[in-house]
Amino acid sequence: MIIKGRAHKFGDDINTDDIISAKYLVTIDPVELGKKCMESIAPDFTKQAAKGDIIAAGKNFGCGSSREHAPLSIKGLGISCVIASSFARIFYRNAINTGLPILEIAQADEIKGGDELEIDLTDGIIKNITQGKTYKSDGLPEFMQRIVVSGGLMQWIRSRTSV
Amino acid sequence: MAYTITEKILLKHAPGKQDIHPGEFIWAKIDLTLANDITAPLAIEEFRKAGAKKVFDAKKMVLVPDHFTPAKDLKSANQAKLLADFAREQGIKNYFEIGQMGIEHALLPELGLIHPGDLIIGADSHTCTYGALGAFSTGMGSTDIAASWITGFTWLRVPQTLKFIYKGKLKKWVGGKDLILYTIGDIGVDGALYKAMEFSGPVIEKLGMDSRLSLCNMAIEAGGKSGIIAPDEVTFEYIRAARCRLQAAGNKTRSLQPEARSKLKSDSDAQYAEIKEYDVSDLEPQVACPHLPSNVKGVSQLKDVKVDQVVIGSCTNGRISDLRVAAKVMKGKKVKSNLRVIVIPATQNVYKQAIKEGLLELFAKAGCVISTSTCGPCLGGHCGLLADGETAIATTNRNFFGRMGSPKSFVYLSNPAVAAASAVTGRITHPDEIR
């Protein structure tokens, strides 16, 4: 699967309160949550982000609370993929489970806001069209790939057990 | 094969496995699952979408409406109702309305629901708290929890373990909160990413259970998958007391498995990703400065920081020992003028005990307000948000940008003694300064 979009740049340790503030956790509607995505740290982000755009961030993206509303708000806004140098573990699980594509690359810091990116999710290749660079992500461990290929955790569970 | 305590618990919960290694994926049997009024609604939705009708075992489920309760607005009231309805429909006895309720990570241990050697998952990041009782417990999202409600299992990647050894003798006013803040300050907010944190050494052995719960509670703030302390006499005495309390109240207690009494511990030749040793004899109370729990300084470096609000409570520091130490500091003193001090006993039981011991009267007379149990201000939910430009010192666990309200506010994290001393002076204060 190929994703094309413009990068929006965020720093290190972007926590789930940054992604979606707790005061908005009174709904589970991704579109509603998406309207408030990154509100406190980047108030204009929801206006600037176009459907299919990409978040690029530093280390430990998604640290903090376990709220699945965080990846849902990113998806609800129409963001197609998050690239970071590392992800906090609960966010990582939540992204896999909810079907938000995420990629870990050491060179995430090289990506600048506004860069045009083309991502091949199958082989984890990220082309930075603006900078003329190519990065390779290790991709997901085989076990997690099976969950993603099934269409998310619940589908994978269903393929294993009779509900 | 030599194992850490975490590897031993995981192996015991992985049917059919003869051995276990860090990095491998296992399908693990669950002893208890947990969700709250923010995370359960999403889990219930996923459970229904999957076409599931019955949960795998209603006895192994806990639902606690604690974040936005008593309901802060209509939407949160409707969310909390989803839990009540689901609990009734599925026959889940471990659902707690306000009045019996408490902040989940204070409530579950208090109810004797957590035993050493258990494997527990919860849709709340501070589920790692229960490691204080020698359980493997970790936070996950709602979909993971929904899947476990159907299967009784969850997938886990066996973590590497970081071992922390604390040596020396703690000074007065220094406890579990200071140990964990100091540790996060040393290793950073991703210093234990994907790893289990094993806390050990002579200082830990002498630490009371409430302090151990504070310590393990914040493992997630270092990125840890779990925090754990090997069970010992302190653990067994805590569980025994919880069971006595429940039996005296005529409640059924969970049967204690033989392994819950055993000396479950890491093998002496177990493999660790790293072993860190700290001599904490000279450690003063620690404070995490805005806007990360790793931005830690000794309290004496911050005495010029003025505060507008003090919060004493949360799943980190709202237990009876925390209220006792805060009361000890505030006894005979008054809250500084133009300062708001909010005391939140973590559970109804802590609340009742604090009444019995005269602590709530002491706080009220000093000029504090006392709230019913709720996560409330910790996550900027309700019951004490910060305005633009305001500063708080709180015994909570996160001081992220805008966490307690305005994105233009500032949160400092400390132990209850420092928070109480700051309530008296209106600035960040070492308890020795006023006692």
Short mmCIF file of C-alpha atoms in Angstrom, two decimals, chain B residues 41-300:
data_model
loop_
_atom_site.label_atom_id
_atom_site.label_comp_id
_atom_site.label_asym_id
_atom_site.label_seq_id
_atom_site.Cartn_x
_atom_site.Cartn_y
_atom_site.Cartn_z
CA PRO B 41 -16.95 2.73 26.56
CA LEU B 42 -14.57 2.12 23.64
CA ALA B 43 -13.93 -1.44 24.80
CA ILE B 44 -17.66 -2.14 25.06
CA GLU B 45 -18.12 -0.79 21.53
CA GLU B 46 -15.35 -3.07 20.21
CA PHE B 47 -16.78 -6.04 22.16
CA ARG B 48 -20.18 -5.51 20.54
CA LYS B 49 -18.76 -4.85 17.07
CA ALA B 50 -16.98 -8.21 17.26
CA GLY B 51 -20.37 -9.82 17.77
CA ALA B 52 -19.49 -11.08 21.24
CA LYS B 53 -22.31 -11.82 23.64
CA LYS B 54 -20.73 -13.00 26.89
CA VAL B 55 -17.48 -12.03 28.59
CA PHE B 56 -15.03 -14.90 29.20
CA ASP B 57 -15.35 -14.72 33.00
CA ALA B 58 -17.27 -11.98 34.79
CA LYS B 59 -15.32 -12.69 38.00
CA LYS B 60 -12.08 -11.67 36.31
CA MET B 61 -13.39 -8.29 35.24
CA VAL B 62 -13.35 -4.99 37.06
CA LEU B 63 -15.05 -1.79 35.90
CA VAL B 64 -14.39 1.41 37.83
CA PRO B 65 -15.98 4.75 36.90
CA ASP B 66 -13.36 7.00 38.51
CA HIS B 67 -12.07 9.54 35.99
CA PHE B 68 -15.01 11.86 35.36
CA THR B 69 -17.14 10.84 38.35
CA PRO B 70 -19.23 12.08 40.06
CA ALA B 71 -20.27 12.80 36.47
CA LYS B 72 -18.79 16.13 35.45
CA ASP B 73 -21.26 16.74 32.63
CA LEU B 74 -23.96 15.01 30.62
CA LYS B 75 -21.59 13.31 28.19
CA SER B 76 -19.53 11.80 31.00
CA ALA B 77 -22.72 10.75 32.79
CA ASN B 78 -23.76 8.85 29.67
CA GLN B 79 -20.32 7.26 29.38
CA ALA B 80 -20.40 6.13 33.02
CA LYS B 81 -23.88 4.67 32.47
CA LEU B 82 -22.49 2.43 29.72
CA LEU B 83 -20.31 0.76 32.37
CA ALA B 84 -23.17 0.31 34.82
CA ASP B 85 -25.41 -1.19 32.11
CA PHE B 86 -22.66 -3.47 30.80
CA ALA B 87 -21.80 -4.67 34.33
CA ARG B 88 -25.46 -5.53 34.97
CA GLU B 89 -25.89 -7.24 31.61
CA GLN B 90 -22.75 -9.36 32.04
CA GLY B 91 -23.10 -10.06 35.75
CA ILE B 92 -19.88 -8.26 36.66
CA LYS B 93 -19.82 -7.93 40.44
CA ASN B 94 -16.66 -5.83 40.51
CA TYR B 95 -18.36 -2.66 39.33
CA PHE B 96 -18.26 0.17 41.84
CA GLU B 97 -20.59 3.16 42.04
CA ILE B 98 -19.51 6.32 43.82
CA GLY B 99 -19.82 5.63 47.51
CA GLN B 100 -18.03 2.30 47.14
CA MET B 101 -15.77 3.50 44.38
CA GLY B 102 -12.19 4.64 44.55
CA ILE B 103 -9.46 5.51 42.12
CA GLU B 104 -8.92 2.17 40.40
CA HIS B 105 -5.26 1.61 41.28
CA ALA B 106 -5.87 2.36 44.94
CA LEU B 107 -9.14 0.43 45.01
CA LEU B 108 -8.15 -2.94 43.52
CA PRO B 109 -5.26 -3.68 45.91
CA GLU B 110 -7.37 -2.49 48.84
CA LEU B 111 -10.11 -4.96 47.88
CA GLY B 112 -7.66 -7.85 47.91
CA LEU B 113 -8.16 -8.39 44.17
CA ILE B 114 -4.43 -8.39 43.43
CA HIS B 115 -2.23 -11.28 44.45
CA PRO B 116 1.47 -11.95 43.90
CA GLY B 117 2.15 -13.87 40.71
CA ASP B 118 -1.01 -12.59 38.97
CA LEU B 119 -1.10 -11.40 35.37
CA ILE B 120 -3.26 -8.30 35.12
CA ILE B 121 -4.05 -6.01 32.21
CA GLY B 122 -5.96 -2.77 32.41
CA ALA B 123 -7.15 -0.09 30.03
CA ASP B 124 -5.29 2.54 31.99
CA SER B 125 -1.60 3.28 31.78
CA HIS B 126 -1.11 3.23 35.55
CA THR B 127 -2.15 -0.43 35.73
CA CYS B 128 1.58 -1.00 36.33
CA THR B 129 0.86 -0.03 39.99
CA TYR B 130 0.03 -3.63 40.97
CA GLY B 131 3.62 -4.73 40.53
CA ALA B 132 4.01 -3.46 44.09
CA LEU B 133 2.23 -6.67 45.16
CA GLY B 134 4.45 -8.91 43.05
CA ALA B 135 2.05 -9.16 40.10
CA PHE B 136 2.85 -8.63 36.43
CA SER B 137 0.50 -5.86 35.40
CA THR B 138 0.50 -3.54 32.45
CA GLY B 139 -1.62 -0.89 30.76
CA MET B 140 -3.17 -1.30 27.32
CA GLY B 141 -5.78 0.34 25.15
CA SER B 142 -9.49 -0.37 24.96
CA THR B 143 -9.36 -2.76 21.98
CA ASP B 144 -6.78 -4.95 23.72
CA ILE B 145 -9.04 -5.10 26.76
CA ALA B 146 -12.11 -5.86 24.64
CA ALA B 147 -10.22 -8.75 23.02
CA SER B 148 -9.28 -10.10 26.44
CA TRP B 149 -12.92 -9.93 27.56
CA ILE B 150 -13.72 -12.34 24.71
CA THR B 151 -10.78 -14.72 24.96
CA GLY B 152 -9.42 -14.44 28.52
CA PHE B 153 -6.00 -14.08 26.92
CA THR B 154 -3.78 -11.32 25.60
CA TRP B 155 -0.67 -11.22 23.44
CA LEU B 156 2.48 -9.98 25.10
CA ARG B 157 6.04 -9.53 24.01
CA VAL B 158 8.25 -10.79 26.84
CA PRO B 159 10.12 -7.70 28.06
CA GLN B 160 13.72 -7.39 29.03
CA THR B 161 14.13 -6.35 32.64
CA LEU B 162 15.94 -3.34 34.08
CA LYS B 163 16.93 -3.97 37.68
CA PHE B 164 17.16 -1.11 40.15
CA ILE B 165 18.87 -1.63 43.51
CA TYR B 166 18.34 1.06 46.14
CA LYS B 167 20.88 1.12 48.98
CA GLY B 168 21.30 3.23 52.08
CA LYS B 169 18.72 4.64 54.47
CA LEU B 170 16.00 7.07 53.46
CA LYS B 171 15.85 10.45 55.15
CA LYS B 172 12.73 11.74 56.87
CA TRP B 173 9.99 12.88 54.40
CA VAL B 174 11.46 10.74 51.59
CA GLY B 175 9.51 7.76 50.23
CA GLY B 176 8.49 5.74 47.18
CA LYS B 177 7.44 8.82 45.19
CA ASP B 178 10.89 10.35 45.61
CA LEU B 179 12.61 7.10 44.59
CA ILE B 180 10.63 6.87 41.37
CA LEU B 181 10.99 10.58 40.52
CA TYR B 182 14.73 10.31 41.12
CA THR B 183 14.89 7.21 38.92
CA ILE B 184 12.88 8.80 36.08
CA GLY B 185 15.09 11.87 36.38
CA ASP B 186 18.09 9.59 35.87
CA ILE B 187 16.87 7.38 33.01
CA GLY B 188 14.38 9.72 31.29
CA VAL B 189 10.76 9.36 30.16
CA ASP B 190 11.73 6.61 27.71
CA GLY B 191 14.56 5.13 29.76
CA ALA B 192 12.62 1.91 30.36
CA LEU B 193 10.74 1.82 27.05
CA TYR B 194 9.24 -1.67 26.43
CA LYS B 195 11.02 -2.99 29.55
CA ALA B 196 10.03 -4.34 32.95
CA MET B 197 11.40 -2.35 35.88
CA GLU B 198 12.35 -4.49 38.88
CA PHE B 199 12.79 -2.52 42.09
CA SER B 200 14.92 -4.13 44.80
CA GLY B 201 17.49 -3.64 47.52
CA PRO B 202 17.48 -2.92 51.26
CA VAL B 203 15.58 0.37 50.87
CA ILE B 204 12.72 -1.35 49.02
CA GLU B 205 12.55 -4.15 51.60
CA LYS B 206 11.89 -1.55 54.31
CA LEU B 207 9.33 0.38 52.25
CA GLY B 208 5.66 0.17 53.31
CA MET B 209 3.06 -1.01 50.78
CA ASP B 210 1.57 2.44 50.07
CA SER B 211 5.04 3.73 49.20
CA ARG B 212 5.68 0.66 47.01
CA LEU B 213 2.41 1.31 45.17
CA SER B 214 3.49 4.93 44.49
CA LEU B 215 6.82 3.68 43.19
CA CYS B 216 5.43 1.07 40.79
CA ASN B 217 2.61 3.42 39.74
CA MET B 218 5.03 5.67 37.89
CA ALA B 219 7.01 2.97 36.01
CA ILE B 220 5.00 4.04 32.95
CA GLU B 221 6.42 7.56 33.32
CA ALA B 222 9.81 6.06 32.40
CA GLY B 223 8.17 4.25 29.46
CA GLY B 224 8.18 0.96 31.40
CA LYS B 225 5.87 -1.90 30.48
CA SER B 226 5.61 -2.86 34.14
CA GLY B 227 7.18 -2.26 37.53
CA ILE B 228 7.58 -5.03 40.06
CA ILE B 229 8.74 -5.70 43.62
CA ALA B 230 9.24 -9.28 44.80
CA PRO B 231 6.57 -10.21 47.37
CA ASP B 232 7.68 -10.42 51.00
CA GLU B 233 6.20 -10.15 54.50
CA VAL B 234 5.05 -6.57 53.80
CA THR B 235 3.08 -7.89 50.81
CA PHE B 236 1.54 -10.84 52.66
CA GLU B 237 0.59 -8.66 55.63
CA TYR B 238 -1.08 -6.13 53.29
CA ILE B 239 -3.12 -8.87 51.60
CA ARG B 240 -4.00 -10.48 54.92
CA ALA B 241 -5.27 -7.14 56.27
CA ALA B 242 -7.33 -6.53 53.12
CA ARG B 243 -8.94 -9.97 53.43
CA CYS B 244 -9.70 -9.45 57.13
CA ARG B 245 -11.32 -6.09 56.36
CA LEU B 246 -13.50 -7.65 53.67
CA GLN B 247 -14.47 -10.65 55.77
CA ALA B 248 -15.36 -8.35 58.68
CA ALA B 249 -17.67 -6.46 56.33
CA GLY B 250 -19.28 -9.77 55.35
CA ASN B 251 -17.86 -9.74 51.81
CA LYS B 252 -16.56 -12.76 49.97
CA THR B 253 -12.83 -12.72 49.43
CA ARG B 254 -10.93 -14.07 46.49
CA SER B 255 -9.35 -17.42 47.34
CA LEU B 256 -5.63 -17.14 47.81
CA GLN B 257 -3.57 -19.36 45.52
CA PRO B 258 -0.64 -21.16 47.16
CA GLU B 259 1.85 -19.37 44.91
CA ALA B 260 0.56 -16.05 46.21
CA ARG B 261 2.24 -16.88 49.50
CA SER B 262 5.45 -18.25 48.05
CA LYS B 263 8.69 -16.36 47.86
CA LEU B 264 8.36 -15.55 44.21
CA LYS B 265 11.57 -13.81 43.16
CA SER B 266 14.14 -13.50 40.40
CA ASP B 267 16.84 -16.16 40.17
CA SER B 268 20.24 -14.91 41.29
CA ASP B 269 21.68 -15.57 37.83
CA ALA B 270 18.75 -14.10 35.85
CA GLN B 271 19.64 -11.94 32.85
CA TYR B 272 19.01 -8.20 32.96
CA ALA B 273 19.22 -5.57 30.24
CA GLU B 274 20.94 -3.41 32.84
CA ILE B 275 21.39 -3.22 36.62
CA LYS B 276 21.42 0.21 38.22
CA GLU B 277 22.46 0.82 41.80
CA TYR B 278 21.60 3.96 43.71
CA ASP B 279 22.74 4.98 47.19
CA VAL B 280 19.79 7.08 48.30
CA SER B 281 20.97 7.99 51.82
CA ASP B 282 21.43 11.65 50.89
CA LEU B 283 18.33 11.93 48.71
CA GLU B 284 16.10 14.89 49.58
CA PRO B 285 12.43 15.00 48.51
CA GLN B 286 12.28 15.16 44.72
CA VAL B 287 10.13 17.40 42.54
CA ALA B 288 9.41 16.98 38.81
CA CYS B 289 9.24 20.37 37.12
CA PRO B 290 7.10 21.30 34.09
CA HIS B 291 6.52 19.74 31.61
CA LEU B 292 7.95 16.23 31.99
CA PRO B 293 8.16 13.77 34.91
CA SER B 294 11.88 13.42 34.12
CA ASN B 295 12.60 17.10 34.75
CA VAL B 296 13.49 16.36 38.36
CA LYS B 297 15.20 18.53 40.97
CA GLY B 298 15.71 18.38 44.72
CA VAL B 299 13.03 20.33 46.60
CA SER B 300 15.58 22.78 48.06
#
